[in-house]
């Protein structure tokens, strides 16, 4: 029977008072792209963990109750998207959520939030890395940055690497389970004004690369923004390289809309200024097959 209901996405992320990241960006982006976002909050923070001081209320116990209630109500979801998890125990709980709510055509996306700029976030330790390694085996799509890629592989990456090296890393992670592995914030070695995203799709055995200008500023939350747009685009029916192109271009628009201001970059990109661009069709695509 024909049904045209709106697709539902569970968003397993924290809620931060200050900072455009996690649920503060996931909900507006995926709502704008036409989906019903169902938050499963992992923690409630005053501000994100890249600030020196912050408060954090761990919502692990509440998560168990919410999941129990959803099971009782026989809720169904088209996608599950997980990001910042507050503890190794939460990773276990989320792993159960993925098993219980996966359906034949659902999309499971794990953003293995662990760290950035070569370091684990201060709230995490090696135990969290080990749990995250297990969680990614249950995903269809994973979106580590370079730092997270290194921790998931369990090795320090060389300073100089080729496309072949990156392809090899992506392939190794996909061997563990996920059909699609996307790595963000890959430096372009001979040009520090550029940065790349690489992706591997096991189905079809193809690798993709998108390179875009790099502006010298670090905005927390760009990973959450990037992955949200990729998910929205895939659920709208875009192919993988087009979904990546949309996400890369959106991030670039967001950074450009922000960079010119005198502004504390820790608050993240000015999402409000670019959110409506998500309604527009993409004008140019710059992906390459490698
Ligand atoms: O964007 C990842 C993220 C999500 N949530 C919290 C964070 C971070 C990264 O610093 O601190 C609370």
Coordinates of C-alpha atoms and ligand atoms in Angstrom, one line a residue:
X1 CA 0.0 0.0 0.0
X2 CA 1.3 3.5 -0.9
X3 CA 2.3 5.6 2.1
X4 CA 3.9 9.0 2.0
X5 CA 4.6 9.6 5.6
X6 CA 7.5 11.8 6.8
X7 CA 10.6 9.8 7.7
X8 CA 11.6 9.7 11.3
X9 CA 15.1 10.0 12.6
X10 CA 16.2 9.2 16.2
X11 CA 19.0 11.7 17.1
X12 CA 21.2 10.4 20.0
X13 CA 23.2 13.5 21.0
X14 CA 23.7 15.9 23.9
X15 CA 21.9 19.2 24.4
X16 CA 24.3 22.1 25.0
X17 CA 23.2 25.5 26.4
X18 CA 25.9 27.4 24.6
X19 CA 27.5 26.3 21.3
X20 CA 26.0 25.5 17.9
X21 CA 26.6 21.8 18.0
X22 CA 24.9 18.4 18.7
X23 CA 21.1 18.7 19.1
X24 CA 21.3 22.5 18.5
X25 CA 22.3 21.8 14.9
X26 CA 21.0 18.3 14.3
X27 CA 17.3 19.2 14.9
X28 CA 17.1 22.4 12.8
X29 CA 19.1 20.9 9.9
X30 CA 17.2 17.7 9.6
X31 CA 13.8 19.4 10.2
X32 CA 14.6 21.9 7.5
X33 CA 15.5 19.0 5.2
X34 CA 12.0 17.5 5.8
X35 CA 12.3 14.9 8.5
X36 CA 10.8 14.3 11.9
X37 CA 13.6 14.4 14.4
X38 CA 13.1 12.4 17.6
X39 CA 15.8 13.4 20.1
X40 CA 17.2 10.9 22.6
X41 CA 19.4 13.3 24.7
X42 CA 22.6 11.8 26.2
X43 CA 23.6 14.7 28.4
X44 CA 22.7 18.2 29.3
X45 CA 25.6 20.6 29.3
X46 CA 26.0 24.3 30.0
X47 CA 28.5 24.6 27.1
X48 CA 30.5 22.1 25.2
X49 CA 33.6 20.3 26.4
X50 CA 36.2 22.3 24.5
X51 CA 35.6 25.1 27.0
X52 CA 37.8 24.9 30.1
X53 CA 34.8 24.7 32.4
X54 CA 31.3 23.3 31.9
X55 CA 28.5 21.5 33.7
X56 CA 27.2 18.2 32.5
X57 CA 24.2 16.1 33.6
X58 CA 24.6 12.5 32.4
X59 CA 21.2 11.2 31.2
X60 CA 22.1 7.5 30.9
X61 CA 19.3 6.4 33.3
X62 CA 16.7 8.5 31.5
X63 CA 17.8 7.1 28.2
X64 CA 17.1 3.5 29.3
X65 CA 13.6 4.6 30.4
X66 CA 12.9 6.4 27.2
X67 CA 14.0 3.4 25.1
X68 CA 11.9 1.1 27.2
X69 CA 8.9 3.3 26.6
X70 CA 9.5 3.5 22.9
X71 CA 9.7 -0.3 22.7
X72 CA 6.4 -0.6 24.6
X73 CA 4.8 1.8 22.3
X74 CA 6.3 -0.1 19.3
X75 CA 7.7 3.1 17.8
X76 CA 9.3 2.8 14.4
X77 CA 12.1 4.9 12.9
X78 CA 13.6 5.2 9.4
X79 CA 17.0 6.2 10.7
X80 CA 19.1 6.4 13.8
X81 CA 21.9 8.9 14.1
X82 CA 24.2 8.8 17.1
X83 CA 26.9 11.4 18.1
X84 CA 28.2 12.5 21.5
X85 CA 27.8 9.8 24.1
X86 CA 28.6 10.6 27.7
X87 CA 30.0 7.3 28.9
X88 CA 31.0 3.7 27.9
X89 CA 27.8 2.5 29.5
X90 CA 25.8 4.7 27.2
X91 CA 27.6 3.2 24.2
X92 CA 26.2 -0.2 25.4
X93 CA 22.7 1.2 25.7
X94 CA 22.9 2.7 22.2
X95 CA 24.2 -0.6 20.8
X96 CA 21.0 -2.2 22.2
X97 CA 18.9 0.6 20.7
X98 CA 20.4 -0.1 17.2
X99 CA 19.7 -3.8 17.5
X100 CA 16.1 -3.3 18.8
X101 CA 15.1 -0.6 16.3
X102 CA 16.9 -1.6 13.1
X103 CA 14.5 -2.4 10.3
X104 CA 15.3 -3.9 6.9
X105 CA 15.5 -0.4 5.2
X106 CA 16.7 1.7 8.0
X107 CA 19.8 3.9 7.9
X108 CA 22.1 3.7 11.0
X109 CA 24.7 6.4 11.2
X110 CA 27.3 6.5 13.9
X111 CA 29.5 9.6 14.2
X112 CA 32.2 8.2 16.5
X113 CA 32.7 11.4 18.5
X114 CA 36.0 11.0 20.4
X115 CA 38.3 13.9 19.7
X116 CA 39.8 16.5 17.3
X117 CA 43.1 18.0 16.4
X118 CA 45.0 14.8 17.4
X119 CA 43.6 14.6 20.9
X120 CA 40.7 12.8 22.7
X121 CA 38.2 15.2 24.2
X122 CA 39.0 15.7 27.9
X123 CA 35.9 13.7 29.0
X124 CA 37.0 10.5 27.2
X125 CA 39.7 7.8 27.8
X126 CA 40.8 4.6 26.1
X127 CA 37.8 2.6 27.4
X128 CA 35.5 4.9 25.4
X129 CA 37.7 4.3 22.3
X130 CA 37.3 0.6 22.7
X131 CA 33.5 0.8 23.1
X132 CA 33.3 3.1 20.1
X133 CA 35.2 0.5 18.0
X134 CA 32.5 -2.0 18.8
X135 CA 29.6 0.4 18.1
X136 CA 30.8 1.3 14.6
X137 CA 30.5 -2.4 13.6
X138 CA 26.7 -1.9 13.9
X139 CA 26.5 1.1 11.6
X140 CA 25.7 1.5 7.9
X141 CA 27.6 4.8 7.8
X142 CA 30.3 6.2 10.0
X143 CA 31.8 9.7 9.8
X144 CA 35.1 10.0 11.8
X145 CA 37.4 13.0 11.5
X146 CA 41.1 12.3 11.1
X147 CA 41.7 12.2 14.8
X148 CA 38.9 9.7 15.3
X149 CA 40.1 7.6 12.4
X150 CA 43.5 7.3 14.0
X151 CA 42.0 6.3 17.4
X152 CA 39.6 3.8 15.8
X153 CA 42.4 2.2 13.8
X154 CA 44.6 2.2 17.0
X155 CA 47.6 3.7 15.3
X156 CA 49.2 7.1 14.9
X157 CA 48.8 8.2 11.3
X158 CA 51.9 9.4 9.4
X159 CA 52.3 13.1 8.7
X160 CA 52.6 12.5 5.0
X161 CA 50.0 10.2 3.3
X162 CA 48.8 9.4 -0.1
X163 CA 45.3 8.9 -1.5
X164 CA 46.1 5.1 -1.4
X165 CA 46.9 5.3 2.3
X166 CA 43.6 7.0 3.1
X167 CA 41.7 4.4 0.9
X168 CA 43.4 1.7 2.9
X169 CA 42.3 3.2 6.2
X170 CA 38.7 3.5 5.0
X171 CA 38.7 0.0 3.7
X172 CA 40.0 -1.3 7.0
X173 CA 37.2 0.4 9.0
X174 CA 34.6 -0.9 6.6
X175 CA 35.9 -4.4 7.0
X176 CA 34.6 -4.1 10.6
X177 CA 31.0 -3.6 9.4
X178 CA 29.9 -0.2 8.0
X179 CA 29.0 -0.1 4.4
X180 CA 30.0 3.5 4.0
X181 CA 33.0 5.1 5.7
X182 CA 33.5 8.9 5.4
X183 CA 36.5 10.7 6.9
X184 CA 36.5 14.5 7.3
X185 CA 39.1 17.2 7.8
X186 CA 41.9 15.5 5.9
X187 CA 44.7 18.0 5.3
X188 CA 45.8 18.5 1.7
X189 CA 49.5 18.1 1.9
X190 CA 50.8 20.4 -0.7
X191 CA 48.2 23.1 -0.1
X192 CA 47.3 24.2 3.4
X193 CA 44.5 26.4 2.1
X194 CA 42.5 23.2 1.3
X195 CA 41.0 20.3 3.1
X196 CA 39.4 17.1 1.8
X197 CA 36.7 14.6 2.7
X198 CA 37.2 11.0 1.5
X199 CA 34.6 8.2 1.4
X200 CA 34.3 4.6 0.6
X201 CA 31.2 2.7 -0.3
X202 CA 31.6 -1.1 0.0
X203 CA 28.5 -1.6 -2.2
X204 CA 30.0 -0.9 -5.6
X205 CA 33.5 -0.8 -4.1
X206 CA 34.1 2.9 -5.0
X207 CA 36.1 5.7 -3.3
X208 CA 35.3 9.4 -3.5
X209 CA 37.1 12.6 -2.7
X210 CA 35.9 16.2 -2.3
X211 CA 38.4 19.0 -1.8
X212 CA 37.3 22.5 -0.6
X213 CA 39.0 25.7 0.6
X214 CA 40.2 25.7 4.2
X215 CA 39.7 28.8 6.4
X216 CA 42.1 28.9 9.3
X217 CA 39.5 28.7 12.1
X218 CA 38.2 25.8 14.2
X219 CA 34.5 25.8 14.8
X220 CA 33.2 23.1 17.1
X221 CA 30.0 21.4 15.7
X222 CA 31.0 21.4 12.1
X223 CA 31.2 17.6 12.3
X224 CA 27.6 17.4 13.6
X225 CA 26.5 19.8 10.9
X226 CA 28.3 17.9 8.2
X227 CA 26.9 14.5 9.2
X228 CA 23.4 15.9 9.6
X229 CA 23.4 17.2 6.0
X230 CA 24.8 13.9 4.6
X231 CA 22.0 12.0 6.4
X232 CA 19.3 14.4 5.1
X233 CA 20.6 14.2 1.6
X234 CA 20.9 10.4 1.6
X235 CA 17.3 10.1 3.0
X236 CA 16.1 12.5 0.3
X237 CA 17.5 10.1 -2.3
X238 CA 20.9 11.7 -3.2
X239 CA 23.7 9.4 -4.1
X240 CA 26.8 9.4 -1.8
X241 CA 29.1 11.8 -3.6
X242 CA 26.3 14.3 -4.1
X243 CA 25.3 14.0 -0.4
X244 CA 29.0 14.7 0.5
X245 CA 29.2 17.7 -1.9
X246 CA 26.0 19.2 -0.4
X247 CA 27.4 18.8 3.1
X248 CA 30.9 20.2 2.2
X249 CA 29.3 23.2 0.4
X250 CA 27.0 23.9 3.3
X251 CA 29.8 23.8 5.9
X252 CA 31.8 26.2 3.7
X253 CA 28.9 28.6 3.4
X254 CA 28.5 28.4 7.2
X255 CA 32.2 29.1 7.8
X256 CA 32.2 32.0 5.3
X257 CA 29.1 33.5 6.9
X258 CA 30.9 33.4 10.3
X259 CA 34.6 34.0 9.6
X260 CA 34.3 37.7 8.8
X261 CA 32.9 38.6 12.2
X262 CA 34.9 39.4 15.4
X263 CA 33.4 36.4 17.2
X264 CA 34.4 33.6 19.6
X265 CA 34.8 30.6 17.3
X266 CA 33.9 28.2 20.2
X267 CA 30.3 29.1 19.7
X268 CA 30.3 27.4 16.3
X269 CA 29.2 28.5 12.8
X270 CA 26.3 31.0 12.5
X271 CA 23.9 28.3 11.3
X272 CA 20.9 30.7 11.4
X273 CA 22.5 32.7 8.5
X274 CA 22.7 29.7 6.1
X275 CA 20.0 27.2 7.2
X276 CA 17.7 28.2 4.3
X277 CA 20.4 27.3 1.8
X278 CA 19.4 23.7 2.5
X279 CA 16.2 24.2 0.5
X280 CA 18.2 25.1 -2.7
X281 CA 19.3 22.6 -5.2
X282 CA 23.1 22.2 -5.5
X283 CA 24.5 24.3 -8.3
X284 CA 27.9 22.7 -8.8
X285 CA 29.4 19.4 -7.7
X286 CA 33.1 19.0 -7.2
X287 CA 33.5 15.3 -6.3
X288 CA 36.1 13.0 -7.8
X289 CA 36.3 9.3 -8.0
X290 CA 39.7 8.1 -6.9
Ligands
LIG1 O1 30.6 18.1 18.2 C1 30.9 17.1 19.0 C2 30.5 17.4 20.4 C3 29.3 17.1 20.8 N1 28.9 17.4 22.1 C4 29.7 17.9 23.0 C5 31.0 18.2 22.7 C6 31.4 17.9 21.4 C7 32.8 18.2 21.0 O2 33.5 18.9 21.7 O3 31.8 18.7 23.6 C8 29.2 18.1 24.4

